[in-house]
PDB file of C-alpha atoms in Angstrom:
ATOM      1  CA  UNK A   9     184.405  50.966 170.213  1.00 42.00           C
ATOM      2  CA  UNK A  10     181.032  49.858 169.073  1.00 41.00           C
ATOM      3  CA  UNK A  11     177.965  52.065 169.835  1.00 42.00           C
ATOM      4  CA  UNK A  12     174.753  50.545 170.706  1.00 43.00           C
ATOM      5  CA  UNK A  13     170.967  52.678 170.482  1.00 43.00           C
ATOM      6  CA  UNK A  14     171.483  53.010 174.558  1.00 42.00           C
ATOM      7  CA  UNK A  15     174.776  54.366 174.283  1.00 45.00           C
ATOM      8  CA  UNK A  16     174.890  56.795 171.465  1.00 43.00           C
ATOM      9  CA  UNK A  17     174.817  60.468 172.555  1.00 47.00           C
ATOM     10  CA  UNK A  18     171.294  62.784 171.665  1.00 48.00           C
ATOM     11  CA  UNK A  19     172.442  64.480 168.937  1.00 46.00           C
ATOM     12  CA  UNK A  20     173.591  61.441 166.798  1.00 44.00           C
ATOM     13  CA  UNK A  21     170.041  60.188 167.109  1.00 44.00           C
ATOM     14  CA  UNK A  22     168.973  63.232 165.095  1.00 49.00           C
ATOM     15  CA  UNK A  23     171.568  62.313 162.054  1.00 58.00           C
ATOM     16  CA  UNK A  24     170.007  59.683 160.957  1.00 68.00           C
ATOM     17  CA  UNK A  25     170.016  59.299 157.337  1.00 77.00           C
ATOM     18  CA  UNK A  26     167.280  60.607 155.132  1.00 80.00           C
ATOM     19  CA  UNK A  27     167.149  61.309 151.067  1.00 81.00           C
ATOM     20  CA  UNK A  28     165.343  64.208 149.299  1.00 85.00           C
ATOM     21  CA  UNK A  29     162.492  62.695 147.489  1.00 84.00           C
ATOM     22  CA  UNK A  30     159.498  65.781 147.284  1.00 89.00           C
ATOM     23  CA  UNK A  31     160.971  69.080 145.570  1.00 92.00           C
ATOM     24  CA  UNK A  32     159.670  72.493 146.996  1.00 94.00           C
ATOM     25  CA  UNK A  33     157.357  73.409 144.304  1.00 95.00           C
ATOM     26  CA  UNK A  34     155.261  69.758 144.787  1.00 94.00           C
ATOM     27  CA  UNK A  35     154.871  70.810 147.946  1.00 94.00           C
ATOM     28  CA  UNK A  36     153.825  73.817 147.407  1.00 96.00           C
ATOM     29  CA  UNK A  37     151.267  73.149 145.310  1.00 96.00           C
ATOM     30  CA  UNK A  38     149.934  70.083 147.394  1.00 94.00           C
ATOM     31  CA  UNK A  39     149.525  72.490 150.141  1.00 95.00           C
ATOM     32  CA  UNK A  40     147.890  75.418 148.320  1.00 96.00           C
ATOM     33  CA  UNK A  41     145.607  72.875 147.045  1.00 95.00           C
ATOM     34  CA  UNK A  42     144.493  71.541 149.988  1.00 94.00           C
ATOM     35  CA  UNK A  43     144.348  74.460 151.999  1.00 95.00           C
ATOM     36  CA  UNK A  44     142.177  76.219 148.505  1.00 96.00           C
ATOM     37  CA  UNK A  45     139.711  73.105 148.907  1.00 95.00           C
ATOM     38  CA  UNK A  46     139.420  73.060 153.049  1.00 95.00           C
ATOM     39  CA  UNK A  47     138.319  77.083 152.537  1.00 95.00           C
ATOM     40  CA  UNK A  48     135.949  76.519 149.707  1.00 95.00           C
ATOM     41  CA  UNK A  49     134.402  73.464 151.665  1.00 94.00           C
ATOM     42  CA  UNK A  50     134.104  75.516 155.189  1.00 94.00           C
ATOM     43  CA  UNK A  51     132.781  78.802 152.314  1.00 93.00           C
ATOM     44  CA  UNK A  52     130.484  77.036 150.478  1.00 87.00           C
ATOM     45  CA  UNK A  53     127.108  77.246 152.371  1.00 84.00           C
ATOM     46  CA  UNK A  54     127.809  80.671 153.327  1.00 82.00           C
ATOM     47  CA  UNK A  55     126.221  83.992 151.411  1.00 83.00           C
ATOM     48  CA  UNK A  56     128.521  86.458 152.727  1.00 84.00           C
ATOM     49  CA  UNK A  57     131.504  84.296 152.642  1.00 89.00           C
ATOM     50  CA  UNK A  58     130.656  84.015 148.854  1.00 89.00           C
ATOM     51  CA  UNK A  59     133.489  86.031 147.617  1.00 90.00           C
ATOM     52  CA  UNK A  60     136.360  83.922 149.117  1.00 93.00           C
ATOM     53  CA  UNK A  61     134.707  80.978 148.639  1.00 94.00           C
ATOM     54  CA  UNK A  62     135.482  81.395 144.976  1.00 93.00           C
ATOM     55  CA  UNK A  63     138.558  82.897 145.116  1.00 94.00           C
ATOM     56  CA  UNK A  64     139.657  79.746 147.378  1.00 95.00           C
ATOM     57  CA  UNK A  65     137.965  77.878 143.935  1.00 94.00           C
ATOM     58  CA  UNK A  66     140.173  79.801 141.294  1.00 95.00           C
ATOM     59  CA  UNK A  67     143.181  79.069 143.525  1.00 96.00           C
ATOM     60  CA  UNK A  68     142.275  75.454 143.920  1.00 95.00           C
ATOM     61  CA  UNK A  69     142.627  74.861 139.843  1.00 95.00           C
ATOM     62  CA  UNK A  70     145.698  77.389 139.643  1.00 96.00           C
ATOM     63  CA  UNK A  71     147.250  75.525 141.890  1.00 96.00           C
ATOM     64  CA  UNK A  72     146.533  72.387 140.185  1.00 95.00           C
ATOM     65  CA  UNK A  73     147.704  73.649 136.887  1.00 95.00           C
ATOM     66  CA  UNK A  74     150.731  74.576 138.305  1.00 96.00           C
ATOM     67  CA  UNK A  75     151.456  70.940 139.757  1.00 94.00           C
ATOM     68  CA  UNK A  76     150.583  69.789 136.020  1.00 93.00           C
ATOM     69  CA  UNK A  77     153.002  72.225 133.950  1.00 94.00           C
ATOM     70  CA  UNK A  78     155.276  71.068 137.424  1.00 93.00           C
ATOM     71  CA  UNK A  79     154.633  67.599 136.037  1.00 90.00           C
ATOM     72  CA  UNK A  80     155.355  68.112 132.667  1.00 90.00           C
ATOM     73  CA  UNK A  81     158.768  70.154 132.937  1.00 88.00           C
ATOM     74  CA  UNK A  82     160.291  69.150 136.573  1.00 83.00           C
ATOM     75  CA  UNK A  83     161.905  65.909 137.590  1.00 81.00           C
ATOM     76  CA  UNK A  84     160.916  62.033 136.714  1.00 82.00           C
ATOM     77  CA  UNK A  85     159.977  61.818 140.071  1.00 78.00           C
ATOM     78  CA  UNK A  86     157.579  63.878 139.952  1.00 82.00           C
ATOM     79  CA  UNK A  87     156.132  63.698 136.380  1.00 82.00           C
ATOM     80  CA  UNK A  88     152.452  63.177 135.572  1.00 81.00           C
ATOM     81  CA  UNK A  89     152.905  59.289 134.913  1.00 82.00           C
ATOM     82  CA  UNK A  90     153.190  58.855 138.465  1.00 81.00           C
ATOM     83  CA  UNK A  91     149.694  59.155 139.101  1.00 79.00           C
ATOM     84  CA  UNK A  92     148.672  56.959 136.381  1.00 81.00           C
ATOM     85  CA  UNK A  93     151.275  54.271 137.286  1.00 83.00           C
ATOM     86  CA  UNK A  94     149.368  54.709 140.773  1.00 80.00           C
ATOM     87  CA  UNK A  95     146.596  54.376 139.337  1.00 81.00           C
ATOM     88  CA  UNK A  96     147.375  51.030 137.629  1.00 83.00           C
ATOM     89  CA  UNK A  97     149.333  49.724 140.453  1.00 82.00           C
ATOM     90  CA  UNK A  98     145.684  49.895 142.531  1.00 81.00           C
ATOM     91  CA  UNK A  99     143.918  48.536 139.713  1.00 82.00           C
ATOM     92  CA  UNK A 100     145.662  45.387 139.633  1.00 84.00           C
ATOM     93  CA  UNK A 101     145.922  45.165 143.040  1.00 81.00           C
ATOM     94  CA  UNK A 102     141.794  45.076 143.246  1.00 80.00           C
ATOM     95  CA  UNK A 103     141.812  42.738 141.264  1.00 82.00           C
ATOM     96  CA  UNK A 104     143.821  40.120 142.038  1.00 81.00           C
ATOM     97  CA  UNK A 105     141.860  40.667 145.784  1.00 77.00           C
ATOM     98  CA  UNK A 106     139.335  38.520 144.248  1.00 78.00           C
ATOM     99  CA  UNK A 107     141.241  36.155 143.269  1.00 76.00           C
ATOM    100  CA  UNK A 108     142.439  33.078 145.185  1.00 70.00           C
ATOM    101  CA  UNK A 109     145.516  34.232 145.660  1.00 70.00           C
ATOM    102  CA  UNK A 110     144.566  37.448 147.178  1.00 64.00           C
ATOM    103  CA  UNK A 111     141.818  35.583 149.402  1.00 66.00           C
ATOM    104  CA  UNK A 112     144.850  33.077 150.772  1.00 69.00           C
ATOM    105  CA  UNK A 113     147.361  36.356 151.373  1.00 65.00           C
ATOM    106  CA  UNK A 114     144.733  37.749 153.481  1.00 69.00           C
ATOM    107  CA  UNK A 115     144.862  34.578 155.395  1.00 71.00           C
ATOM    108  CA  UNK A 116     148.298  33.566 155.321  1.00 72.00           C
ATOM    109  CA  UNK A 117     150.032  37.496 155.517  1.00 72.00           C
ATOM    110  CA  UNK A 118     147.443  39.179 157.224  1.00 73.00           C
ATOM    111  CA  UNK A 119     149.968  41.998 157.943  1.00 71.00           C
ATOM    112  CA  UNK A 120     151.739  42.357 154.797  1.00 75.00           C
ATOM    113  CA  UNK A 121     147.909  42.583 152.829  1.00 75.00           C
ATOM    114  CA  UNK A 122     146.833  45.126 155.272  1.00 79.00           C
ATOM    115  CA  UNK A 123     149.996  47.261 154.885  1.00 79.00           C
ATOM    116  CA  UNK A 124     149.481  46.651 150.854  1.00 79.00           C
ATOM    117  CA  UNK A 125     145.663  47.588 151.421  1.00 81.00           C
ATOM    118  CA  UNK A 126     147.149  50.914 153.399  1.00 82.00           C
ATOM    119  CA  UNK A 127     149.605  51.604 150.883  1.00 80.00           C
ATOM    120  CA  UNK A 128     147.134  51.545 147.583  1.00 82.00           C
ATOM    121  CA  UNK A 129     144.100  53.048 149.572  1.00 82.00           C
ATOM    122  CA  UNK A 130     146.500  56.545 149.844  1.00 82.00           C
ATOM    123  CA  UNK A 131     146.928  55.906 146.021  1.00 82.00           C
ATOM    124  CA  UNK A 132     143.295  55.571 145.217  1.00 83.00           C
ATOM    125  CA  UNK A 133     142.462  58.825 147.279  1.00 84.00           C
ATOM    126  CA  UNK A 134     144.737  60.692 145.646  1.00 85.00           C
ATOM    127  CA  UNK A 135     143.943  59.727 142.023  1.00 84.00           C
ATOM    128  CA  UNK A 136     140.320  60.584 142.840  1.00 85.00           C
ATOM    129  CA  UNK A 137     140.714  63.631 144.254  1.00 88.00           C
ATOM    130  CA  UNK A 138     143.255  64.722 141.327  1.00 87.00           C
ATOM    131  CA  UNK A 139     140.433  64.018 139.165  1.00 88.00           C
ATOM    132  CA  UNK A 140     137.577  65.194 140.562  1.00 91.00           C
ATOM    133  CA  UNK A 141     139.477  68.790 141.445  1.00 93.00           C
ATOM    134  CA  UNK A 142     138.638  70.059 138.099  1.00 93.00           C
ATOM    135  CA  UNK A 143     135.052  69.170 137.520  1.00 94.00           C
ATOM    136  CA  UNK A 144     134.299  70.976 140.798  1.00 94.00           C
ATOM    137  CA  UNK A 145     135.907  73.909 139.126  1.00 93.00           C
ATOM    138  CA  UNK A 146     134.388  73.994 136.266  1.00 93.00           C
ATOM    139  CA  UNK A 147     130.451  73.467 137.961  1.00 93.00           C
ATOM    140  CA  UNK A 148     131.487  75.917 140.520  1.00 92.00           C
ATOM    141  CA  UNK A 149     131.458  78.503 137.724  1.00 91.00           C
ATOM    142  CA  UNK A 150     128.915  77.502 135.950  1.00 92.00           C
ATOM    143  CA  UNK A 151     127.392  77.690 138.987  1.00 89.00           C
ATOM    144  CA  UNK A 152     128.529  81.421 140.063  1.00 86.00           C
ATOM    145  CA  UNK A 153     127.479  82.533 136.372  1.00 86.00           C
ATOM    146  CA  UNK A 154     124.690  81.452 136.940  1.00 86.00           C
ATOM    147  CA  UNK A 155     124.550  79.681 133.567  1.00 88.00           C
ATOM    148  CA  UNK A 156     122.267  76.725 134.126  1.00 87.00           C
ATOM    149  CA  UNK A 157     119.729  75.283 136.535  1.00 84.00           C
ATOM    150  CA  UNK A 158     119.795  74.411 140.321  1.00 88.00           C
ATOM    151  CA  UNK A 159     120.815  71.035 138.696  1.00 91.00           C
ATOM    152  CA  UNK A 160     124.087  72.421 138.291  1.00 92.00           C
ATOM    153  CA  UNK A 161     124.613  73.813 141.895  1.00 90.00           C
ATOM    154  CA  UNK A 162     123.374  70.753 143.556  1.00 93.00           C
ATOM    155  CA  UNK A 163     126.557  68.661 140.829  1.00 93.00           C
ATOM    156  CA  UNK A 164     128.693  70.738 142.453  1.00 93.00           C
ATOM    157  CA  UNK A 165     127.715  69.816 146.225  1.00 93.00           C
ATOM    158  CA  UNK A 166     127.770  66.669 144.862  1.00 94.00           C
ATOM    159  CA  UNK A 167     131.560  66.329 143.442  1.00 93.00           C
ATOM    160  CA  UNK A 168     132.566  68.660 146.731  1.00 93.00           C
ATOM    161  CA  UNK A 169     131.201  65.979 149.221  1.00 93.00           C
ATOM    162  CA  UNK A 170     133.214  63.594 147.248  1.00 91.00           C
ATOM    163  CA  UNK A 171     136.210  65.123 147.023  1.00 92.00           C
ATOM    164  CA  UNK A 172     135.986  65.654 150.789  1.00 92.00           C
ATOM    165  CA  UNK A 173     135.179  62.061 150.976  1.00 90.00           C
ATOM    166  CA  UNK A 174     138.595  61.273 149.186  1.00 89.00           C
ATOM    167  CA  UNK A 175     140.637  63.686 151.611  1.00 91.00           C
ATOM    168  CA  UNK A 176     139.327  62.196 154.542  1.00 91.00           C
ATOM    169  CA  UNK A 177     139.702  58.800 153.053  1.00 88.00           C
ATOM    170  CA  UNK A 178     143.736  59.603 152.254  1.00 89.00           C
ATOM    171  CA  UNK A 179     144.549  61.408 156.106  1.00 91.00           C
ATOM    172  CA  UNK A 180     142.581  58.036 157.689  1.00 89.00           C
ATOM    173  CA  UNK A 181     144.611  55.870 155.535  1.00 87.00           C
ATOM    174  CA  UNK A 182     147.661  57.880 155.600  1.00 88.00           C
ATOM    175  CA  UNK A 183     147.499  57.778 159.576  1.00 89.00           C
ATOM    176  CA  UNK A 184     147.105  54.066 160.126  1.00 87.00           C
ATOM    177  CA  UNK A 185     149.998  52.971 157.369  1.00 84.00           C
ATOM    178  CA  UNK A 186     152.281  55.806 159.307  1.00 86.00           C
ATOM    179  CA  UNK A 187     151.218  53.637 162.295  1.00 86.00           C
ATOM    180  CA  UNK A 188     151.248  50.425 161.359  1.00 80.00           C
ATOM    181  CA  UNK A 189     155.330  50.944 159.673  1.00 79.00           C
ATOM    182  CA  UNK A 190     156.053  53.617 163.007  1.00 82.00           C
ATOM    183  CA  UNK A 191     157.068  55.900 159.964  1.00 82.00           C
ATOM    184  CA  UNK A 192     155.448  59.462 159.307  1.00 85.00           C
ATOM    185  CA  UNK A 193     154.180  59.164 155.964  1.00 83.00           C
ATOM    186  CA  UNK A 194     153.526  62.509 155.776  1.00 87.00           C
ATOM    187  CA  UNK A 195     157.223  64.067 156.615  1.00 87.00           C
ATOM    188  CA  UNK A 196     158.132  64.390 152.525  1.00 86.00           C
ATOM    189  CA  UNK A 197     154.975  66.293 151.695  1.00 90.00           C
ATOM    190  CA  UNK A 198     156.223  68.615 154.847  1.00 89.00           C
ATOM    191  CA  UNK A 199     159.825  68.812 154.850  1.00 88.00           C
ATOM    192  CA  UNK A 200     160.650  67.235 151.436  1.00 84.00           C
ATOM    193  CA  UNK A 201     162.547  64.252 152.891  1.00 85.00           C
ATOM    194  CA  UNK A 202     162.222  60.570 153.549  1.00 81.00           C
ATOM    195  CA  UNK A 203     164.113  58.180 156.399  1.00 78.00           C
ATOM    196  CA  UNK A 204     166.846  56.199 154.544  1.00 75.00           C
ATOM    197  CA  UNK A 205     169.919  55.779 153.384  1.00 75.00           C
ATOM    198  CA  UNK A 206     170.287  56.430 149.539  1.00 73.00           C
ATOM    199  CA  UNK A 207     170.182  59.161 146.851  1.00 79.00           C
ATOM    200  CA  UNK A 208     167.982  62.046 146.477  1.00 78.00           C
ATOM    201  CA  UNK A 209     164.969  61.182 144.288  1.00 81.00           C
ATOM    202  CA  UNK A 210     164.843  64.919 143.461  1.00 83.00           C
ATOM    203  CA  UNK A 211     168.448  66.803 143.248  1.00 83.00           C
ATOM    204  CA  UNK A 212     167.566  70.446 143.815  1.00 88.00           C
ATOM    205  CA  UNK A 213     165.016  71.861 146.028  1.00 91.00           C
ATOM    206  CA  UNK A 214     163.875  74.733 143.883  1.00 93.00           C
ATOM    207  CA  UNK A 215     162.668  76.973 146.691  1.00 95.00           C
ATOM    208  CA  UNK A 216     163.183  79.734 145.250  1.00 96.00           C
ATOM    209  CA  UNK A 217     159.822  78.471 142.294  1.00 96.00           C
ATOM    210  CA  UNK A 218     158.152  77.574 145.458  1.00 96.00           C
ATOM    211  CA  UNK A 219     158.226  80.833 146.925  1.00 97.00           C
ATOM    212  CA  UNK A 220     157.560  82.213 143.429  1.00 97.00           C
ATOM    213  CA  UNK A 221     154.312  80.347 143.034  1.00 97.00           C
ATOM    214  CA  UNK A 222     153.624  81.136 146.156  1.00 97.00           C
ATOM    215  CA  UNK A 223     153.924  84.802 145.994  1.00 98.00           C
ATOM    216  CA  UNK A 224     152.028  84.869 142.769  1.00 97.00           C
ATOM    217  CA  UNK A 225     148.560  83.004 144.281  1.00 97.00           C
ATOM    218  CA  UNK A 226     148.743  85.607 147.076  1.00 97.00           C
ATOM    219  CA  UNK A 227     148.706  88.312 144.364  1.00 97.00           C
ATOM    220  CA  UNK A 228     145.647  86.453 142.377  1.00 96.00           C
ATOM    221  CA  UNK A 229     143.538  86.162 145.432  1.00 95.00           C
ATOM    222  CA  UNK A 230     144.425  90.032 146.730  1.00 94.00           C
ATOM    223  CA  UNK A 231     143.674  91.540 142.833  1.00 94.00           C
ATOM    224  CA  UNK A 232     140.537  89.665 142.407  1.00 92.00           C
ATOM    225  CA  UNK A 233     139.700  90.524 145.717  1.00 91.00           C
ATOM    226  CA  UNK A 234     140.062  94.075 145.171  1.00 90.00           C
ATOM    227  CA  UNK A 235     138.385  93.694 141.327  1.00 88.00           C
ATOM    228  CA  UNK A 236     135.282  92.273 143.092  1.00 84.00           C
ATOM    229  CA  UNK A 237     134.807  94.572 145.772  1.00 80.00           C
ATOM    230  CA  UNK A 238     135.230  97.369 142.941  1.00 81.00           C
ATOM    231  CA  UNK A 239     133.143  95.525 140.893  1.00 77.00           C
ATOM    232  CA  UNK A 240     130.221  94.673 143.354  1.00 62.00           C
ATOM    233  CA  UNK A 241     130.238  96.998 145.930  1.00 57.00           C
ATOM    234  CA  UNK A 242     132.162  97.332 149.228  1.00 48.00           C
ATOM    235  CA  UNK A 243     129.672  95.006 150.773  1.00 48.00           C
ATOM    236  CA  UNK A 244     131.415  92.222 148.638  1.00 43.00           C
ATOM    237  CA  UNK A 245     127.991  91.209 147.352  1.00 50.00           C
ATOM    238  CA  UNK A 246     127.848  88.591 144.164  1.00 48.00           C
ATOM    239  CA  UNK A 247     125.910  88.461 141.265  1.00 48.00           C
ATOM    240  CA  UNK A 248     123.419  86.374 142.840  1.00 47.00           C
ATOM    241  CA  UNK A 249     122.619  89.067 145.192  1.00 50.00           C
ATOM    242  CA  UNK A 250     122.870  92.030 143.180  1.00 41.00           C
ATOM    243  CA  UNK A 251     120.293  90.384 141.213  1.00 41.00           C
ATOM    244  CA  UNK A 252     118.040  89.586 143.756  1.00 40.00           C
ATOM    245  CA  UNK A 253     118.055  93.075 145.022  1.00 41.00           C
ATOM    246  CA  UNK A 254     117.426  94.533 141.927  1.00 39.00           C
ATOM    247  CA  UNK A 255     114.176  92.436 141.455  1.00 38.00           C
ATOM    248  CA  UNK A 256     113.083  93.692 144.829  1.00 42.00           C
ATOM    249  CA  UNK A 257     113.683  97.230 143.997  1.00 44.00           C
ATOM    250  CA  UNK A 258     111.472  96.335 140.727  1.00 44.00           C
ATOM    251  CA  UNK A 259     108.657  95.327 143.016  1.00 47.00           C
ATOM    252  CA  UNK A 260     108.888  98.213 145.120  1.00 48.00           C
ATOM    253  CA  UNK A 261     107.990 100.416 141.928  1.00 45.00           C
ATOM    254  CA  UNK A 262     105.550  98.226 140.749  1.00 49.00           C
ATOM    255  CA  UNK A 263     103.673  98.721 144.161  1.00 48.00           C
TER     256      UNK A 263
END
């Protein structure tokens, strides 16, 4: 007997075929990243919040060299070139946009463009972000050292707005493909798998480097945590501060 969509019973709904295509430790990293930038965002105005403003920094580029040594010794699928096939994919895309054959798609295949438009805008986002994650590292510590000018500081605000920019840019974009193909986008960078019938893009999971990783950024941020606090003073003070309140106990023998 044939079974149609009205007919089939609740649970076979739920086996509908899906393939493995993001591998624990991608995922892990995408999320440590992104969680490591929303905390140094929300940090990065605030004086006493100093302290875990840069430890959500330091984690932010650990976790991004992890997803690059990830790149370089894990699957194809998720190898470095990836991003740079992205990259070129969007490229040409642009440009052929301002072509005539790009102007008549948008008026003959208005939906298909759009979806195509959807489709490289999460690309673009995420090559920008990828590449501005590192530059905000390094002027954040220039910064924190205190090794240049306010010129410095105010780079940094700069490259943070636009990496926030990017994020927002990739969730908007990601949220109106996922509606416009009534597909969640975002279930492999959550549960590691994709709708569809076909074989795994990544064979093994590799939880157990996941949870590895994992454990290990928890132990960076809890030992510099405690090596600052030892460092500074239980008021988790910074440099900055320390230095300013010297300078005012200077004046105060002066007077």
């Amino acid at each position: 007997m044939t079974h149609t969509a009205s007919t089939l019973p609740a649970g076979a709904a739920a086996a509908m075929p899906s393939r493995r295509v993001k591998d624990a430790p991608t995922r892990a990293a995408h999320w440590w990243i992104a969680g490591s930038f929303l905390v140094a965002y929300i940090t990065g105005d605030s004086e006493s919040w100093r302290l875990w403003h840069v430890i959500a920094g330091y984690s932010m580029l650990l976790a991004l060299g992890f997803r690059i040594l990830w790149g370089l010794a894990g699957p194809k699928s998720v190898g470095l070139s990836i991003w740079g096939r992205r990259l070129g994919a969007s490229l040409r895309w642009l440009r052929e946009q301002f072509s005539a054959r790009g102007l008549q798609g948008w008026t003959t295949q208005p939906g298909a463009q759009l979806r195509q438009a959807m489709t490289q805008g999460i690309s673009l986002s995420i090559v920008v972000l990828i590449a501005a994650l590192p530059w905000i590292g390094l002027s954040g510590y220039i910064t924190y050292q205190e090794l240049t000018g306010e010129w410095m500081g105010e780079l940094h605000e700069l490259l943070g707005n636009l990496a926030l920019f990017a994020v927002l840019l990739h969730l908007g974009v990601l949220l109106v493909a996922s509606l416009l193909r009534s597909q969640n986008l975002a279930r492999p960078m959550i549960g590691g798998s994709q709708s569809g019938a076909g074989p795994d893009l990544v064979p093994h999971n590799r939880a157990w480097l996941a949870l590895l990783f994992s454990a290990a950024m928890v132990a960076f941020a809890g030992w510099y945590w405690q090596d600052a606090r030892s460092t500074l003073g239980n008021e988790g003070a910074t440099p900055a501060t320390l230095q300013a309140g010297a300078l005012h106990d200077d004046g105060d023998r002066d007077d």
